[in-house]
mmCIF file of C-alpha atoms in Angstrom:
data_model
loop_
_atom_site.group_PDB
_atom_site.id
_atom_site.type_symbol
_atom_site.label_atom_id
_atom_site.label_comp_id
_atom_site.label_asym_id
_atom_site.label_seq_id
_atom_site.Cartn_x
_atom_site.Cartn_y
_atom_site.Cartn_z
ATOM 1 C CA UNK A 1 -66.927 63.103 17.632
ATOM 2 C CA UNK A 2 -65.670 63.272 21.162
ATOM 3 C CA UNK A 3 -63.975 60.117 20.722
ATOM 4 C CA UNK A 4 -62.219 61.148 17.454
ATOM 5 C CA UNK A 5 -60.837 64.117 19.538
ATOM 6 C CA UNK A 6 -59.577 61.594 22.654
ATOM 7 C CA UNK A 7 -57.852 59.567 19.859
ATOM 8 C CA UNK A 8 -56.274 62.511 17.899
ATOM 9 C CA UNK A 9 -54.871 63.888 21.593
ATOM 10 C CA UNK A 10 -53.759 60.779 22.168
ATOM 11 C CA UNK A 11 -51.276 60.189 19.027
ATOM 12 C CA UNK A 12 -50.464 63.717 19.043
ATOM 13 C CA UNK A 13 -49.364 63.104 23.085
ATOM 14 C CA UNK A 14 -47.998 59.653 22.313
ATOM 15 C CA UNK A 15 -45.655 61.606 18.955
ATOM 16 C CA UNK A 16 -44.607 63.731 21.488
ATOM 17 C CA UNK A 17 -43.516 61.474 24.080
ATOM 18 C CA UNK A 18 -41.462 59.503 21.708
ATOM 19 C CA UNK A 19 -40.008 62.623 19.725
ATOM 20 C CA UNK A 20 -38.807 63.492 23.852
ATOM 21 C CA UNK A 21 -37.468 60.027 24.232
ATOM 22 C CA UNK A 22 -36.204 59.876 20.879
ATOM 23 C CA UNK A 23 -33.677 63.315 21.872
ATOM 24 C CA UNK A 24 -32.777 61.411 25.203
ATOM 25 C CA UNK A 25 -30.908 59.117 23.007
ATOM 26 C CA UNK A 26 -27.558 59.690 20.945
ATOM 27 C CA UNK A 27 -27.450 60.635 17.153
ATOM 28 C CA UNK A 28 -24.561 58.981 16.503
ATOM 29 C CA UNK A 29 -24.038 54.807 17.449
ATOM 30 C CA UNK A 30 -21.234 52.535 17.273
ATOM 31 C CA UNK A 31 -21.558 48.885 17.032
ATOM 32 C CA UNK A 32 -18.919 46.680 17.872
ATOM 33 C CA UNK A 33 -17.735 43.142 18.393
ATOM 34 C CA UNK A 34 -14.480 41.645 18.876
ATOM 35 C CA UNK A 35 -12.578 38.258 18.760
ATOM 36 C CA UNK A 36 -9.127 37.281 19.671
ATOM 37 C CA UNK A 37 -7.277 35.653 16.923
ATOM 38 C CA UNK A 38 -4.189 33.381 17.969
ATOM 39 C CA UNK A 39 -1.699 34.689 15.321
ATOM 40 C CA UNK A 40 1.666 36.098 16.133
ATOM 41 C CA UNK A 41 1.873 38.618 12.855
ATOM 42 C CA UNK A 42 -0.932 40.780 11.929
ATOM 43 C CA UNK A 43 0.016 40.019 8.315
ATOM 44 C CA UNK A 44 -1.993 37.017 8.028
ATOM 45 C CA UNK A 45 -5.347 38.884 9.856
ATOM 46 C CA UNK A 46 -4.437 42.002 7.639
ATOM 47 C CA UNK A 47 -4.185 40.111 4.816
ATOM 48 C CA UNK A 48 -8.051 38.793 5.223
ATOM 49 C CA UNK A 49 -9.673 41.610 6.267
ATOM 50 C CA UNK A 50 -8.381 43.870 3.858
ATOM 51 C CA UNK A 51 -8.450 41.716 0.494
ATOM 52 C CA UNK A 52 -12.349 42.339 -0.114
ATOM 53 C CA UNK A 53 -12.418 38.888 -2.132
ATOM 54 C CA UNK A 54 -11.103 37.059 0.927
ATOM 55 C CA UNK A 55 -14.137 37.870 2.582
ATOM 56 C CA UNK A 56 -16.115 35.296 1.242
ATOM 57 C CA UNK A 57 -14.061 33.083 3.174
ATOM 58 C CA UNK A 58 -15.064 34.319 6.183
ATOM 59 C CA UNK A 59 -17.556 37.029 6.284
ATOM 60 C CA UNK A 60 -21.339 36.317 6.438
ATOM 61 C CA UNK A 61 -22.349 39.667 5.223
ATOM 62 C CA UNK A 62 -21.090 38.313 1.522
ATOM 63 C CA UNK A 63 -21.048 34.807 1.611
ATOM 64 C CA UNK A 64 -24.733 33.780 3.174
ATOM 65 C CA UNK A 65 -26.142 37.409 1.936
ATOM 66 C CA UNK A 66 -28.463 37.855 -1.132
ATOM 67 C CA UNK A 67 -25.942 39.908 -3.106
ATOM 68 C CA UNK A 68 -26.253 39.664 -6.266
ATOM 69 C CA UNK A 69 -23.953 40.450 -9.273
ATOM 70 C CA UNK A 70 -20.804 41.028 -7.128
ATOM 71 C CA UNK A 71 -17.790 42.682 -8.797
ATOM 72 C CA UNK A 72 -14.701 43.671 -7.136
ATOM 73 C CA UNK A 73 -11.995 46.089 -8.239
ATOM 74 C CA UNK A 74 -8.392 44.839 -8.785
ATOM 75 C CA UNK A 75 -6.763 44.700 -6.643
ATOM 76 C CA UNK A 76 -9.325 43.887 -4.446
ATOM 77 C CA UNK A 77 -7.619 45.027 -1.400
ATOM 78 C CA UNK A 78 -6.233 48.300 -0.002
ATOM 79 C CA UNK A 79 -7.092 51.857 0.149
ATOM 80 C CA UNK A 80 -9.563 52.204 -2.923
ATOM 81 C CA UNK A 81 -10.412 49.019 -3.212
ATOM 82 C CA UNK A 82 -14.077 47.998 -3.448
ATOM 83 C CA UNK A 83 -16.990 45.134 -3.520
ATOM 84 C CA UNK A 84 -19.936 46.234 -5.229
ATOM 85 C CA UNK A 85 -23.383 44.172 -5.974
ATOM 86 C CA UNK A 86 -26.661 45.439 -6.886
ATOM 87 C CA UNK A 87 -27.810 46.346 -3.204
ATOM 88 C CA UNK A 88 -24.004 47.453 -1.678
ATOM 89 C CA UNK A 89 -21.275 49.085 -2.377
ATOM 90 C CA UNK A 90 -18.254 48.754 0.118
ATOM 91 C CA UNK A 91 -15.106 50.550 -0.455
ATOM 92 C CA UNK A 92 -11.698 50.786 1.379
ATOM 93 C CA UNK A 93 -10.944 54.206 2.639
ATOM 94 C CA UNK A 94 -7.889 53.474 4.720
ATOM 95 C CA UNK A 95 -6.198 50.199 5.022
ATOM 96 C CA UNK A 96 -2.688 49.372 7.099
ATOM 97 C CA UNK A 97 -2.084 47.471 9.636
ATOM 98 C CA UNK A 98 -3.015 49.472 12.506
ATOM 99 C CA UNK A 99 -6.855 48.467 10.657
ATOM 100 C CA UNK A 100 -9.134 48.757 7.998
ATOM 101 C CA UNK A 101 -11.639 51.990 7.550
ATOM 102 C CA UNK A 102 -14.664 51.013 5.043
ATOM 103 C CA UNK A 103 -17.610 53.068 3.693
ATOM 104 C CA UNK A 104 -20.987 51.217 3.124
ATOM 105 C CA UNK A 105 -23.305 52.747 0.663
ATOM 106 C CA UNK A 106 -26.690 50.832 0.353
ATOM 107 C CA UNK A 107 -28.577 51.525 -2.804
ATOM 108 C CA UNK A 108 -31.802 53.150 -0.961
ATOM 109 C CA UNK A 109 -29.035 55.774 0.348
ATOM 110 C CA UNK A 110 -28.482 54.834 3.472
ATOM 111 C CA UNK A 111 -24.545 55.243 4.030
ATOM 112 C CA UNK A 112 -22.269 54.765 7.158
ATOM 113 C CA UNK A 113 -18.456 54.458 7.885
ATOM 114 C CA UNK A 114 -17.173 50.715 9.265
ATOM 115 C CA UNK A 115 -14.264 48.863 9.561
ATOM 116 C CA UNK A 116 -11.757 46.588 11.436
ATOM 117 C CA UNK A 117 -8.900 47.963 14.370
ATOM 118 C CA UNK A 118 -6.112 45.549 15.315
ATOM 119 C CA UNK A 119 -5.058 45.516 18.578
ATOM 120 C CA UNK A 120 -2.117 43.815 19.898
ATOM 121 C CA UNK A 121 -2.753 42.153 24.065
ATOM 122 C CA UNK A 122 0.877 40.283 23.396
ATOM 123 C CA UNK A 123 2.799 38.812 20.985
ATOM 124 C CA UNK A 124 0.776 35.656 19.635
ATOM 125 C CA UNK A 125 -2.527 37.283 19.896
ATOM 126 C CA UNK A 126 -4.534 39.859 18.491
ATOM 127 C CA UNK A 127 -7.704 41.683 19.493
ATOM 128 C CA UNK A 128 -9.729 42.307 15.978
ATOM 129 C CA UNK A 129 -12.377 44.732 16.686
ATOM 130 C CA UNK A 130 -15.257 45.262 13.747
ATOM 131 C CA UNK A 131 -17.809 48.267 14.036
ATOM 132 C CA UNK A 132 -20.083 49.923 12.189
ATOM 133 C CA UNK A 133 -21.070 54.053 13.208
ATOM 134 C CA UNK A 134 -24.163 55.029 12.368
ATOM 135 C CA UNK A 135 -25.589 58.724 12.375
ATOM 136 C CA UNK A 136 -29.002 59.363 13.175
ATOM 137 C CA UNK A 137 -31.194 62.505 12.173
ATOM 138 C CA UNK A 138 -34.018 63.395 15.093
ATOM 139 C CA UNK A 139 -36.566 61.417 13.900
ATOM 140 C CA UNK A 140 -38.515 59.150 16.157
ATOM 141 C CA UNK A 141 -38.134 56.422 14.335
ATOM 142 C CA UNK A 142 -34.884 56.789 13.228
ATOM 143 C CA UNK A 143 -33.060 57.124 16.971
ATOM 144 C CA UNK A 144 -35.594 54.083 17.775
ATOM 145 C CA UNK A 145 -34.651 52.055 15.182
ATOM 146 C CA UNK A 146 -31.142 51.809 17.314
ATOM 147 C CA UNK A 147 -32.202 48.741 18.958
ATOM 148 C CA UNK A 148 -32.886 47.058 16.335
ATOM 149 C CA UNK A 149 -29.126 47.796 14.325
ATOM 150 C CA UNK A 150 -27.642 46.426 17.223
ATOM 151 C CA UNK A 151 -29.855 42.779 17.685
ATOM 152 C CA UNK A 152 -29.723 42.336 13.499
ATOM 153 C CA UNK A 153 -25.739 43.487 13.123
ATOM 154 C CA UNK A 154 -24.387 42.014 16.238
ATOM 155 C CA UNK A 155 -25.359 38.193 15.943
ATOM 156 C CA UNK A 156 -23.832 38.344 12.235
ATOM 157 C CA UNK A 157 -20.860 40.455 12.812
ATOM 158 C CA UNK A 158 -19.861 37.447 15.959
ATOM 159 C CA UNK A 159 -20.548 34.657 13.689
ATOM 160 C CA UNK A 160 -18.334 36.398 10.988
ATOM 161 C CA UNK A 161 -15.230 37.299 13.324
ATOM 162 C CA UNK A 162 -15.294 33.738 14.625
ATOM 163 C CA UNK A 163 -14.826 32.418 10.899
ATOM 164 C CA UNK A 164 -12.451 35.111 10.937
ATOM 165 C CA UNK A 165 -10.644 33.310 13.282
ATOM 166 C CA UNK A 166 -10.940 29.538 12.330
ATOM 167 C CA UNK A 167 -9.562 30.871 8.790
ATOM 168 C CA UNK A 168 -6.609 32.869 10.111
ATOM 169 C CA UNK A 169 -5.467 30.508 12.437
ATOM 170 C CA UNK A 170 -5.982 27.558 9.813
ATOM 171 C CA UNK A 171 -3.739 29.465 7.137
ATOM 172 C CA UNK A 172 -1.242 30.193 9.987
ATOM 173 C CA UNK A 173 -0.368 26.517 11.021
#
């Protein structure tokens, strides 16, 4: 019996510690990689990122995913626009060519707010930045789970921006 108790204490003790480390960490979390494309109008880099059906060009998160049953809308790019499968729904909030603003809606309900900023270093290159911002509630496991965003999204999200870049500056010349 005495043992049950020590191993009760324990979780309860080892909940608690996590639930303190847990409020130690921020609710809300941007992710965010960049690449610099040589291109010396932001029409052709606009033009990619913004037409949703270009993305399979270039973007790992459709092309090597396991989407299935992907329709677009037409047009498939601008403000409204969208890509949805049976697992995602992606839609264009915002799109000029200052950047891109995209909601992601996953089908267990888990939503958060992405998208693409163009920055200009000088005239024949730009700085395309992709992030994701994700809001956490206070849960443990939730604000833990941070870590592991960052090591899944990150390696896919630099793979994708480099394709990004080999088909940008292949259309270009």
């Amino acid at each position: 019996m005495r043992l049950i108790k020590f191993a009760l204490l324990g979780l309860l003790v080892l909940f608690a510690v996590l639930t303190a480390l847990s409020l130690i960490l921020p609710s809300t979390v941007r992710i965010s990689r960049v690449v610099n494309v040589r291109a010396s109008r932001r029409q052709e880099v606009y033009a990619a990122v913004s037409d949703l059906r270009a993305w399979k060009s270039w973007n790992d998160f459709v092309y090597h995913s396991s989407l299935t049953n992907i329709r677009y809308s037409s047009p498939s790019g601008g403000a409204g626009a969208f890509l949805q499968s049976d697992q995602l729904r992606i839609e264009e909030r915002q799109a000029d060519t200052a950047g891109v603003l995209l909601n992601w809606d996953m089908v267990n309900g888990k939503q958060f707010v992405g998208g693409f900023q163009f920055l200009s270093l000088n005239p024949d290159k730009l700085t395309v930045q992709w992030w994701f911002e994700f809001h956490f509630r206070w849960y443990p496991w939730e604000k833990l789970g941070i870590f592991v965003y960052d090591r899944k999204l990150g390696p896919v999200m630099e793979e994708s921006l480099e394709a990004l870049q080999r088909f940008v500056e292949k259309s270009v010349n």
